Tab-separated table of C-alpha atoms in Angstrom:
chain	number	residue	atom	x	y	z
A	1	MET	CA	5.115	111.465	-12.557
A	2	THR	CA	1.726	110.343	-13.702
A	3	THR	CA	0.439	106.940	-14.281
A	4	GLU	CA	-2.121	106.121	-16.871
A	5	ARG	CA	-4.007	102.884	-16.691
A	6	ILE	CA	-6.069	101.706	-19.599
A	7	TRP	CA	-8.460	98.774	-18.950
A	8	ARG	CA	-10.011	97.005	-21.784
A	9	ARG	CA	-13.160	95.751	-20.276
A	10	GLY	CA	-15.617	93.318	-21.685
A	11	GLN	CA	-12.886	91.208	-23.240
A	12	LEU	CA	-12.318	88.968	-20.150
A	13	SER	CA	-14.855	86.191	-20.113
A	14	SER	CA	-13.419	84.099	-17.313
A	15	GLN	CA	-10.195	83.783	-15.318
A	16	TRP	CA	-10.315	79.970	-15.833
A	17	GLU	CA	-10.422	80.336	-19.631
A	18	GLU	CA	-7.629	82.867	-20.291
A	19	PHE	CA	-4.300	83.912	-18.697
A	20	ILE	CA	-3.838	87.580	-18.082
A	21	SER	CA	-0.453	89.097	-18.518
A	22	GLY	CA	0.687	92.694	-17.875
A	23	SER	CA	3.145	94.483	-20.095
A	24	ARG	CA	4.906	97.637	-19.034
A	25	GLY	CA	6.005	100.431	-21.376
A	26	GLU	CA	7.905	103.680	-20.750
A	27	GLU	CA	8.316	106.902	-22.656
A	28	MET	CA	10.067	110.211	-21.901
A	29	GLY	CA	8.160	113.455	-21.846
A	30	ARG	CA	8.475	117.060	-20.741
A	31	GLY	CA	6.050	118.534	-18.398
A	32	GLU	CA	5.692	121.690	-16.437
A	33	ARG	CA	8.413	120.576	-14.064
A	34	GLY	CA	10.855	119.477	-16.763
A	35	TRP	CA	11.683	116.153	-18.220
A	36	HIS	CA	10.022	113.174	-16.619
A	37	ARG	CA	9.415	109.503	-17.308
A	38	ARG	CA	5.894	108.601	-18.230
A	39	VAL	CA	4.973	105.040	-17.328
A	40	LYS	CA	2.217	103.488	-19.281
A	41	THR	CA	0.664	100.395	-17.903
A	42	GLU	CA	-1.613	98.374	-20.070
A	43	VAL	CA	-3.413	95.175	-19.286
A	44	ARG	CA	-4.116	93.075	-22.314
A	45	LEU	CA	-4.942	89.529	-23.380
A	46	TRP	CA	-2.061	87.108	-23.990
A	47	SER	CA	-1.851	86.243	-27.641
A	48	LEU	CA	0.337	83.924	-29.672
A	49	GLY	CA	2.166	86.718	-31.227
A	50	ARG	CA	5.908	87.175	-31.538
A	51	ARG	CA	6.530	87.276	-27.777
A	52	GLY	CA	4.497	84.054	-27.162
A	53	ARG	CA	6.549	82.189	-29.730
A	54	ASP	CA	9.785	83.328	-28.113
A	55	TRP	CA	8.814	81.818	-24.740
A	56	SER	CA	7.795	78.542	-26.384
A	57	ASP	CA	11.116	78.255	-28.193
A	58	MET	CA	12.999	78.959	-24.983
A	59	TRP	CA	11.131	76.180	-23.103
A	60	GLN	CA	11.813	73.627	-25.824
A	61	SER	CA	15.505	74.492	-25.799
A	62	PHE	CA	15.633	74.186	-22.022
A	63	THR	CA	14.040	70.709	-21.936
A	64	MET	CA	16.320	69.471	-24.714
A	65	TRP	CA	19.456	70.550	-22.874
A	66	LEU	CA	18.095	69.041	-19.665
A	67	ARG	CA	17.744	65.654	-21.374
A	68	ILE	CA	21.249	65.864	-22.772
A	69	ALA	CA	22.605	66.671	-19.322
A	70	CYS	CA	20.842	63.641	-17.782
A	71	LEU	CA	22.187	61.369	-20.520
A	72	LEU	CA	25.745	62.586	-19.967
A	73	LEU	CA	25.365	62.149	-16.223
A	74	GLY	CA	24.276	58.504	-16.674
A	75	LEU	CA	27.129	57.756	-19.056
A	76	SER	CA	29.622	59.142	-16.590
A	77	TYR	CA	28.809	56.202	-14.210
A	78	SER	CA	28.938	53.429	-16.820
A	79	THR	CA	32.021	51.339	-17.582
A	80	PRO	CA	33.249	51.402	-21.152
A	81	ALA	CA	32.641	48.025	-22.776
A	82	SER	CA	32.276	46.489	-26.152
A	83	VAL	CA	28.858	46.097	-27.669
A	84	PHE	CA	28.980	42.278	-27.636
A	85	GLN	CA	29.849	40.056	-24.644
A	86	GLY	CA	31.775	36.820	-24.795
A	87	ARG	CA	29.776	33.554	-24.708
A	88	ASP	CA	30.695	32.581	-21.121
A	89	GLN	CA	30.101	36.063	-19.793
A	90	ALA	CA	26.771	36.322	-21.576
A	91	HIS	CA	25.585	33.025	-20.053
A	92	SER	CA	26.630	34.128	-16.593
A	93	LEU	CA	24.614	37.299	-16.967
A	94	LEU	CA	21.556	35.447	-18.226
A	95	ASP	CA	21.665	32.884	-15.431
A	96	ARG	CA	21.991	35.420	-12.620
A	97	ALA	CA	18.773	36.418	-10.900
A	98	LYS	CA	18.077	40.156	-10.968
A	99	ARG	CA	18.181	41.739	-7.542
A	100	ALA	CA	15.327	43.974	-6.551
A	101	ASN	CA	17.659	46.634	-5.147
A	102	SER	CA	20.329	46.382	-7.832
A	103	GLY	CA	22.184	49.382	-9.079
A	104	TRP	CA	24.684	51.917	-7.724
A	105	LEU	CA	22.078	53.511	-5.426
A	106	GLU	CA	21.878	50.311	-3.319
A	107	GLU	CA	25.550	50.591	-2.401
A	108	MET	CA	24.801	53.918	-0.746
A	109	LYS	CA	22.400	52.215	1.710
A	110	ALA	CA	23.474	50.673	5.018
A	111	GLY	CA	23.471	46.857	5.256
A	112	ASN	CA	20.034	45.499	6.136
A	113	LEU	CA	19.360	41.776	6.792
A	114	GLU	CA	15.738	41.831	5.661
A	115	ARG	CA	16.509	43.672	2.453
A	116	GLU	CA	19.710	41.809	1.626
A	117	CYS	CA	18.934	38.188	2.523
A	118	LEU	CA	15.247	37.711	3.295
A	119	GLU	CA	13.525	39.639	0.547
A	120	GLU	CA	16.237	38.503	-1.882
A	121	VAL	CA	18.910	35.838	-2.264
A	122	CYS	CA	22.126	37.299	-0.916
A	123	SER	CA	25.806	36.442	-1.251
A	124	TYR	CA	28.285	35.915	1.558
A	125	GLU	CA	29.748	39.396	0.984
A	126	GLU	CA	26.324	40.995	1.332
A	127	ALA	CA	25.670	39.107	4.550
A	128	ARG	CA	29.107	40.257	5.776
A	129	GLU	CA	28.046	43.869	5.221
A	130	VAL	CA	25.119	43.323	7.595
A	131	PHE	CA	26.953	41.542	10.443
A	132	GLU	CA	30.268	43.396	9.938
A	133	HIS	CA	32.445	40.619	11.427
A	134	ASP	CA	33.305	37.080	10.351
A	135	GLN	CA	32.072	34.978	13.287
A	136	ALA	CA	28.482	36.223	13.215
A	137	THR	CA	28.469	36.047	9.425
A	138	ASN	CA	29.685	32.436	9.432
A	139	GLU	CA	27.060	31.338	11.974
A	140	PHE	CA	24.327	32.946	9.888
A	141	TRP	CA	25.714	31.504	6.654
A	142	LYS	CA	25.637	27.903	8.003
A	143	LEU	CA	21.880	28.152	8.483
A	144	TYR	CA	21.149	30.347	5.473
A	145	ASN	CA	23.181	28.583	2.806
A	146	VAL	CA	21.429	25.170	3.030
A	147	ALA	CA	20.435	23.431	-0.212
A	148	ASP	CA	16.720	22.781	-0.689
A	149	TYR	CA	16.799	18.988	-0.877
A	150	CYS	CA	12.999	18.921	-0.613
A	151	HIS	CA	12.543	20.865	-3.841
A	152	SER	CA	11.957	17.673	-5.852
A	153	SER	CA	9.341	16.378	-3.339
A	154	PRO	CA	11.134	13.068	-2.639
A	155	CYS	CA	8.712	11.913	0.083
A	156	GLN	CA	5.958	9.640	-1.255
A	157	ASN	CA	2.476	8.794	0.040
A	158	ASN	CA	1.902	12.280	1.526
A	159	GLY	CA	5.094	12.166	3.597
A	160	THR	CA	6.439	15.468	4.983
A	161	CYS	CA	9.927	16.486	3.803
A	162	SER	CA	12.402	18.423	5.969
A	163	ASN	CA	15.829	19.724	4.942
A	164	GLN	CA	18.807	18.480	6.935
A	165	PRO	CA	22.460	19.646	6.898
A	166	SER	CA	23.503	17.423	4.004
A	167	SER	CA	20.320	15.622	2.957
A	168	TYR	CA	16.600	15.449	3.712
A	169	GLY	CA	14.287	13.492	5.986
A	170	CYS	CA	10.753	12.187	5.475
A	171	LEU	CA	8.115	12.067	8.187
A	172	CYS	CA	5.885	9.230	7.008
A	173	PRO	CA	2.128	8.975	7.637
A	174	LEU	CA	0.721	6.049	9.564
A	175	GLY	CA	1.070	2.819	7.623
A	176	PHE	CA	4.171	3.807	5.597
A	177	SER	CA	7.909	3.588	6.198
A	178	GLY	CA	11.214	3.752	4.333
A	179	ARG	CA	13.559	6.601	3.431
A	180	ASN	CA	10.963	8.055	1.048
A	181	CYS	CA	7.843	6.578	2.718
A	182	GLU	CA	7.696	4.110	-0.162
A	183	LEU	CA	7.034	1.013	1.958
A	184	GLU	CA	3.505	0.220	3.041
A	185	PHE	CA	2.855	-1.947	6.049
A	186	LYS	CA	-0.227	-3.023	7.909
A	187	LEU	CA	-0.658	-1.861	11.458
A	188	VAL	CA	0.048	-4.695	13.864
A	189	PRO	CA	-2.867	-5.485	16.178
A	190	ASP	CA	-1.896	-5.865	19.823
A	191	THR	CA	-4.221	-8.816	20.428
A	192	CYS	CA	-4.766	-12.182	18.754
A	193	LEU	CA	-8.510	-11.595	18.795
A	194	HIS	CA	-8.169	-8.920	16.110
A	195	GLU	CA	-7.241	-10.309	12.683
A	196	ASN	CA	-5.198	-13.088	14.286
A	197	GLY	CA	-2.813	-10.461	15.631
A	198	GLY	CA	-1.589	-9.860	12.091
A	199	CYS	CA	0.043	-13.321	12.102
A	200	GLU	CA	0.018	-15.370	8.922
A	201	HIS	CA	-0.275	-18.665	10.800
A	202	PHE	CA	-0.457	-18.884	14.592
A	203	CYS	CA	-0.872	-16.173	17.222
A	204	GLU	CA	-0.278	-16.519	20.956
A	205	GLU	CA	-0.554	-13.991	23.768
A	206	GLY	CA	1.701	-13.873	26.780
A	207	GLY	CA	3.652	-11.400	28.865
A	208	GLY	CA	1.401	-8.556	27.819
A	209	SER	CA	2.132	-8.975	24.107
A	210	ARG	CA	1.233	-11.186	21.183
A	211	ASN	CA	3.665	-13.445	19.331
A	212	CYS	CA	3.437	-15.087	15.921
A	213	SER	CA	4.671	-18.554	14.982
A	214	CYS	CA	4.468	-20.829	11.960
A	215	ALA	CA	3.515	-24.362	10.975
A	216	ALA	CA	6.153	-27.040	10.420
A	217	GLY	CA	8.252	-26.364	7.332
A	218	TYR	CA	8.051	-22.571	7.714
A	219	VAL	CA	10.181	-19.966	9.445
A	220	LEU	CA	9.002	-16.629	10.826
A	221	ALA	CA	9.987	-13.667	8.652
A	222	ALA	CA	11.910	-10.659	9.928
A	223	ASP	CA	8.683	-8.674	10.275
A	224	GLY	CA	7.530	-11.119	12.952
A	225	GLN	CA	4.277	-11.841	11.103
A	226	ARG	CA	4.769	-13.610	7.780
A	227	CYS	CA	5.761	-17.253	7.420
A	228	LEU	CA	8.393	-18.180	4.849
A	229	ALA	CA	8.747	-21.707	3.495
A	230	GLU	CA	12.063	-23.355	4.336
A	231	GLU	CA	11.228	-26.622	2.562
A	232	MET	CA	10.513	-27.333	-1.086
A	233	TYR	CA	7.036	-28.666	-0.352
A	234	PRO	CA	5.833	-27.194	2.943
A	235	CYS	CA	2.401	-28.116	4.244
A	236	GLY	CA	-0.706	-26.370	2.992
A	237	THR	CA	0.684	-25.329	-0.382
A	238	VAL	CA	-0.455	-26.177	-3.898
A	239	PRO	CA	2.784	-26.174	-5.915
A	240	VAL	CA	1.063	-26.371	-9.298
A	241	LEU	CA	-0.772	-23.138	-8.451
A	242	GLN	CA	2.028	-21.196	-6.772
A	243	GLY	CA	2.682	-18.945	-9.765
A	244	ILE	CA	-1.006	-18.113	-10.119
A	245	LEU	CA	-1.579	-17.588	-6.396
A	246	SER	CA	1.451	-15.328	-6.003
A	247	GLU	CA	0.047	-13.024	-8.666
A	248	LYS	CA	-3.313	-12.904	-6.861
A	249	ARG	CA	-1.922	-12.887	-3.312
A	250	ASN	CA	-3.627	-9.666	-2.276
A	251	LEU	CA	-6.786	-10.086	-4.308
A	252	PRO	CA	-10.060	-11.106	-2.658
A	253	ASP	CA	-11.692	-14.341	-3.728
A	254	ASP	CA	-14.110	-13.985	-6.612
A	255	PRO	CA	-17.502	-15.455	-5.569
A	256	ARG	CA	-18.141	-16.470	-9.174
A	257	SER	CA	-15.174	-18.853	-9.012
A	258	ARG	CA	-16.929	-21.090	-6.469
A	259	ILE	CA	-17.817	-24.529	-7.893
A	260	VAL	CA	-21.222	-25.519	-6.512
A	261	GLY	CA	-22.375	-29.094	-6.978
A	262	GLY	CA	-18.914	-30.615	-7.174
A	263	THR	CA	-16.436	-30.757	-10.008
A	264	GLU	CA	-13.173	-32.397	-10.912
A	265	CYS	CA	-10.239	-31.411	-8.746
A	266	PRO	CA	-7.529	-30.802	-11.363
A	267	LYS	CA	-4.404	-32.885	-11.020
A	268	GLY	CA	-2.254	-31.471	-8.216
A	269	HIS	CA	-4.920	-29.107	-6.867
A	270	CYS	CA	-5.727	-31.377	-3.897
A	271	PRO	CA	-2.207	-32.724	-3.197
A	272	TRP	CA	-2.959	-33.801	0.431
A	273	GLN	CA	-5.689	-36.214	-0.658
A	274	VAL	CA	-4.859	-39.944	-0.564
A	275	LEU	CA	-6.832	-43.060	-1.463
A	276	LEU	CA	-7.124	-46.007	0.926
A	277	VAL	CA	-6.932	-49.320	-0.926
A	278	TYR	CA	-7.898	-52.639	0.619
A	279	GLY	CA	-6.766	-55.508	-1.514
A	280	GLN	CA	-7.164	-54.004	-4.984
A	281	LYS	CA	-10.133	-51.759	-4.275
A	282	GLY	CA	-10.294	-48.164	-3.144
A	283	PHE	CA	-12.860	-47.587	-0.432
A	284	CYS	CA	-12.078	-44.467	1.675
A	285	GLY	CA	-10.070	-41.311	1.618
A	286	GLY	CA	-7.374	-39.885	3.851
A	287	VAL	CA	-5.169	-36.826	4.223
A	288	ILE	CA	-1.377	-36.549	4.401
A	289	TYR	CA	-0.261	-35.177	7.770
A	290	THR	CA	3.451	-36.008	7.600
A	291	ALA	CA	5.528	-38.151	5.281
A	292	THR	CA	4.795	-41.224	7.410
A	293	TRP	CA	1.391	-40.459	8.952
A	294	ILE	CA	-2.054	-40.315	7.380
A	295	LEU	CA	-5.234	-39.038	9.047
A	296	THR	CA	-8.553	-40.716	8.246
A	297	ALA	CA	-11.857	-41.761	9.869
A	298	THR	CA	-12.028	-44.613	12.374
A	299	HIS	CA	-15.170	-46.055	10.816
A	300	CYS	CA	-13.158	-46.706	7.619
A	301	LEU	CA	-10.976	-49.200	9.554
A	302	GLU	CA	-13.746	-51.482	10.798
A	303	ASN	CA	-12.974	-55.123	9.914
A	304	ILE	CA	-9.748	-54.133	8.127
A	305	ASP	CA	-6.577	-56.227	8.259
A	306	VAL	CA	-3.615	-53.856	8.227
A	307	ARG	CA	-1.568	-56.315	6.154
A	308	HIS	CA	-3.811	-55.672	3.159
A	309	LEU	CA	-4.182	-51.941	3.628
A	310	LYS	CA	-2.282	-49.523	1.411
A	311	VAL	CA	-2.283	-45.796	0.758
A	312	VAL	CA	-1.946	-44.200	-2.687
A	313	ALA	CA	-0.645	-40.604	-2.776
A	314	GLY	CA	-0.566	-38.448	-5.929
A	315	GLU	CA	-3.623	-40.235	-7.319
A	316	HIS	CA	-6.040	-38.458	-9.641
A	317	ASN	CA	-7.645	-40.714	-12.268
A	318	LEU	CA	-8.210	-44.243	-11.017
A	319	ASP	CA	-8.319	-45.632	-14.555
A	320	VAL	CA	-5.064	-44.097	-15.770
A	321	GLU	CA	-1.509	-44.617	-14.572
A	322	GLU	CA	-0.203	-41.037	-14.659
A	323	GLY	CA	3.226	-41.513	-13.117
A	324	SER	CA	2.585	-39.327	-10.071
A	325	GLU	CA	1.095	-42.107	-7.922
A	326	GLN	CA	2.927	-43.491	-4.871
A	327	THR	CA	1.558	-46.658	-3.258
A	328	VAL	CA	2.773	-47.252	0.304
A	329	GLN	CA	2.014	-50.096	2.704
A	330	VAL	CA	0.339	-49.285	6.043
A	331	VAL	CA	2.073	-50.892	9.027
A	332	GLU	CA	-0.010	-49.530	11.897
A	333	MET	CA	-3.596	-48.392	12.424
A	334	VAL	CA	-4.343	-46.102	15.388
A	335	PRO	CA	-8.120	-45.608	15.766
A	336	HIS	CA	-9.213	-43.165	18.439
A	337	PRO	CA	-9.765	-45.139	21.651
A	338	ALA	CA	-12.987	-43.243	22.467
A	339	TYR	CA	-14.672	-43.893	19.132
A	340	VAL	CA	-18.418	-44.646	19.506
A	341	VAL	CA	-19.883	-46.762	16.714
A	342	LYS	CA	-23.508	-45.766	17.328
A	343	THR	CA	-22.986	-41.991	17.194
A	344	ALA	CA	-19.694	-41.918	15.254
A	345	ASP	CA	-18.273	-39.693	17.988
A	346	ASN	CA	-14.452	-39.326	17.921
A	347	ASP	CA	-14.378	-40.576	14.324
A	348	ILE	CA	-10.671	-40.062	13.679
A	349	ALA	CA	-7.699	-42.387	13.155
A	350	LEU	CA	-3.988	-42.402	12.286
A	351	LEU	CA	-2.203	-44.657	9.816
A	352	ARG	CA	1.546	-45.166	10.009
A	353	LEU	CA	3.288	-45.964	6.746
A	354	ALA	CA	6.058	-48.461	6.150
A	355	GLU	CA	8.092	-45.840	4.305
A	356	PRO	CA	7.756	-42.074	3.881
A	357	ILE	CA	5.897	-40.478	1.025
A	358	ARG	CA	8.137	-38.512	-1.322
A	359	PHE	CA	6.686	-35.024	-1.411
A	360	SER	CA	6.111	-33.622	-4.889
A	361	PRO	CA	3.760	-31.186	-6.634
A	362	TYR	CA	1.128	-33.963	-6.363
A	363	ALA	CA	1.805	-35.101	-2.792
A	364	VAL	CA	1.910	-32.381	-0.122
A	365	PRO	CA	0.660	-32.518	3.497
A	366	ALA	CA	-2.134	-30.290	4.758
A	367	CYS	CA	-1.210	-28.033	7.686
A	368	LEU	CA	-2.640	-28.856	11.084
A	369	PRO	CA	-4.052	-25.715	12.758
A	370	ARG	CA	-3.813	-24.748	16.379
A	371	ARG	CA	-7.045	-24.612	18.298
A	372	ALA	CA	-7.226	-20.804	18.472
A	373	LEU	CA	-6.665	-20.422	14.732
A	374	ALA	CA	-9.274	-23.074	13.927
A	375	GLU	CA	-11.991	-21.775	16.236
A	376	GLN	CA	-11.476	-18.048	15.641
A	377	GLU	CA	-10.185	-17.573	12.121
A	378	LEU	CA	-10.942	-20.740	10.151
A	379	TRP	CA	-14.523	-20.950	11.397
A	380	ALA	CA	-15.056	-17.417	10.093
A	381	VAL	CA	-14.138	-18.414	6.525
A	382	HIS	CA	-17.319	-18.764	4.496
A	383	LEU	CA	-16.515	-21.768	2.290
A	384	HIS	CA	-14.383	-24.850	2.888
A	385	THR	CA	-13.251	-27.508	0.405
A	386	VAL	CA	-14.007	-31.219	0.678
A	387	SER	CA	-12.647	-33.771	-1.815
A	388	GLY	CA	-12.752	-37.490	-2.630
A	389	TRP	CA	-13.657	-40.286	-5.041
A	390	GLY	CA	-17.044	-40.963	-3.433
A	391	ARG	CA	-20.392	-41.534	-5.085
A	392	ARG	CA	-21.786	-38.759	-7.241
A	393	SER	CA	-25.301	-39.594	-6.048
A	394	GLU	CA	-26.718	-41.569	-3.114
A	395	LEU	CA	-27.250	-44.762	-5.120
A	396	GLY	CA	-24.846	-44.063	-7.950
A	397	PRO	CA	-21.333	-45.401	-8.620
A	398	THR	CA	-18.188	-43.914	-7.151
A	399	SER	CA	-16.219	-41.371	-9.149
A	400	ARG	CA	-13.157	-42.507	-11.089
A	401	ILE	CA	-11.687	-38.990	-10.990
A	402	LEU	CA	-10.927	-36.983	-7.858
A	403	ARG	CA	-13.623	-34.395	-7.267
A	404	LYS	CA	-13.991	-31.454	-4.907
A	405	LEU	CA	-16.809	-29.380	-3.486
A	406	ASP	CA	-16.931	-26.053	-1.656
A	407	VAL	CA	-19.357	-26.046	1.266
A	408	PRO	CA	-20.294	-23.555	4.006
A	409	ARG	CA	-20.102	-24.496	7.675
A	410	ILE	CA	-23.511	-24.604	9.384
A	411	ARG	CA	-24.271	-23.627	12.975
A	412	THR	CA	-24.751	-26.726	15.113
A	413	GLN	CA	-28.160	-25.534	16.354
A	414	ASP	CA	-29.431	-25.039	12.796
A	415	CYS	CA	-28.000	-28.393	11.761
A	416	VAL	CA	-29.769	-30.250	14.578
A	417	GLU	CA	-33.086	-28.452	14.045
A	418	ASN	CA	-33.118	-29.046	10.284
A	419	SER	CA	-31.662	-32.565	10.173
A	420	GLY	CA	-32.937	-34.040	13.431
A	421	VAL	CA	-29.573	-35.727	14.078
A	422	THR	CA	-27.297	-35.849	17.097
A	423	VAL	CA	-24.233	-33.651	16.721
A	424	THR	CA	-21.637	-33.866	19.490
A	425	ALA	CA	-18.995	-31.288	20.423
A	426	ASN	CA	-16.497	-33.298	18.361
A	427	MET	CA	-18.444	-32.757	15.141
A	428	PHE	CA	-19.590	-29.926	12.901
A	429	CYS	CA	-21.963	-29.650	9.957
A	430	ALA	CA	-21.351	-28.301	6.458
A	431	GLY	CA	-23.374	-28.293	3.267
A	432	TYR	CA	-26.558	-26.852	1.768
A	433	ILE	CA	-30.106	-26.992	3.140
A	434	GLU	CA	-31.546	-27.663	-0.323
A	435	GLY	CA	-29.352	-30.728	-0.823
A	436	LYS	CA	-27.811	-31.518	-4.234
A	437	GLN	CA	-24.301	-30.750	-2.927
A	438	ASP	CA	-22.694	-32.987	-0.333
A	439	SER	CA	-19.984	-35.530	0.395
A	440	CYS	CA	-21.109	-39.137	0.063
A	441	LYS	CA	-20.094	-42.752	0.558
A	442	GLY	CA	-16.527	-43.281	-0.543
A	443	ASP	CA	-15.487	-39.783	0.551
A	444	SER	CA	-15.271	-40.875	4.213
A	445	GLY	CA	-11.929	-40.206	5.878
A	446	GLY	CA	-11.107	-37.513	3.328
A	447	PRO	CA	-10.170	-33.923	4.163
A	448	LEU	CA	-12.177	-30.755	4.610
A	449	VAL	CA	-9.591	-27.989	4.284
A	450	THR	CA	-9.739	-24.223	4.684
A	451	ARG	CA	-7.481	-21.695	3.023
A	452	TYR	CA	-6.225	-18.942	5.306
A	453	ARG	CA	-3.805	-16.362	3.888
A	454	GLN	CA	-2.568	-18.674	1.129
A	455	THR	CA	-2.083	-21.701	3.420
A	456	TRP	CA	-4.484	-24.665	3.552
A	457	PHE	CA	-5.328	-26.046	6.998
A	458	LEU	CA	-7.107	-29.285	7.866
A	459	LEU	CA	-10.334	-28.347	9.637
A	460	GLY	CA	-12.390	-31.543	9.349
A	461	ILE	CA	-12.516	-35.175	8.261
A	462	VAL	CA	-15.487	-36.567	6.325
A	463	SER	CA	-17.437	-38.686	8.808
A	464	TRP	CA	-21.091	-39.411	8.073
A	465	GLY	CA	-24.497	-38.040	7.035
A	466	LYS	CA	-28.151	-38.969	6.592
A	467	GLY	CA	-28.078	-40.163	3.011
A	468	CYS	CA	-26.249	-38.056	0.451
A	469	ALA	CA	-27.326	-34.528	-0.487
A	470	ARG	CA	-30.817	-34.987	0.869
A	471	PRO	CA	-32.780	-31.723	1.281
A	472	GLY	CA	-32.672	-30.516	4.886
A	473	ASN	CA	-29.610	-32.620	5.694
A	474	TYR	CA	-25.939	-31.778	5.899
A	475	GLY	CA	-22.644	-33.606	5.891
A	476	ILE	CA	-21.142	-34.295	9.328
A	477	TYR	CA	-17.395	-33.824	9.857
A	478	THR	CA	-14.978	-34.652	12.669
A	479	ARG	CA	-13.698	-31.493	14.382
A	480	VAL	CA	-9.923	-31.956	14.014
A	481	SER	CA	-9.025	-29.109	16.401
A	482	ASN	CA	-10.363	-31.231	19.296
A	483	TYR	CA	-7.711	-33.887	18.672
A	484	LEU	CA	-4.497	-31.905	18.312
A	485	ASP	CA	-2.953	-33.206	21.535
A	486	TRP	CA	-3.876	-36.791	20.661
A	487	ILE	CA	-2.357	-36.453	17.176
A	488	HIS	CA	0.869	-34.911	18.483
A	489	GLU	CA	1.192	-37.586	21.139
A	490	HIS	CA	1.269	-40.361	18.536
A	491	THR	CA	3.383	-38.579	15.940
A	492	ALA	CA	5.850	-36.727	18.156
A	493	LYS	CA	9.015	-38.214	16.694
A	494	GLN	CA	9.332	-39.885	13.332
A	495	ALA	CA	12.208	-40.484	10.960
A	496	VAL	CA	11.713	-38.480	7.757
A	497	ASN	CA	14.188	-39.119	4.946
A	498	GLY	CA	16.835	-40.316	7.411
A	499	THR	CA	16.423	-37.411	9.869
A	500	GLU	CA	14.416	-37.207	13.030
A	501	THR	CA	11.881	-34.427	13.011
A	502	LYS	CA	9.778	-33.255	15.904
A	503	ILE	CA	6.274	-32.368	14.825
């Protein structure tokens, strides 16, 4: 047997450019030793001849049948169904979230908690596959199957929401409360020295805590801070302005609203102001303290016979009878026993009326402060209001219409240095260094009131001054807070509208 090999050289350029294929041929021949098989081996280039096309056709047929087999295999696992689903079934399919590990292959895997219930939303049956017994599954399901009540963010004002077994809870930031942190409240100071302890009227400390209380005619609210009126016309209110003030309750005062130089006090805006009338002539002012007691200045009562002294409440225009006036006879004058004529020290007096004043929108008492409120909070207020029918200039006539003026309180040292007057501890100064604005003759005995948290308190009584509105001079007022005990002593029990009230 011989083998012949024929190499066609020079036709192979590169093994990376062409595939080499060997073809084997055989032929029978007769040699010296008889018949034998001659094998002819030839190496040649692969060409797209007949044999190349046969292999290509075979490969295409194979891949086609492979695809058909895969399709049949997939159909063998599907459930026969109609092309169209019913409406309810279609909606249920659309609403169901697609599981990441869905399909028949997932059922071949062992139950896994992370895969079944943490990476995805699982059903009770899937959780049961993981735990394999009911008790453990039920314990897990109680914690796992909790509705997300916090999804709608119910907590307001940056509150933190937490899911609870059948509802939600809100952890509110400082300064807010309520189920949804919707209620805002001010932090309560623990001392009266800071913002009056949060009290609307009076603050007292004792037993390691602070306590709030209210003026007569008010009751302490449930929050322990606010004061609620329990009478129709409680002290320190301006009924004709209540609607306006309630709308502006939390708004700061506008400095541009200050009336400098004095202006008319609109009817009902100074309801505690009264006019003292001797005979048929008005001569001094006063302030309503209770229905039967009036506060005024002692110097107004010099050489006065009580039988001819009357008080007019609800007055506004002296030339017009407006229907709101109440004229009441005075039956007792109580000047302060320590009044000094020369210095006008202790210039304060009480007048007892024959019958009580009927409170109305035009006749309301001013609230009497406690000493701590007056000296800590009221002194800190920038402007105070004085009113009366006094002269509009030092030598001019008295006013026929009630007027008011807002004035700042002046430090006693500055007052003495600028005015050169004697100011005792029972007095204080208020007004303007440049003059032009001041109380004057005829205003004596009238009120200087201060608004604190929507309530007006009596801080001073018009007493005296060097001239009227002279540059470098101020008005001098009696310091009412120094006489609280004296006032209470003389007005402790009085009959008001048939009932006995303790002030």
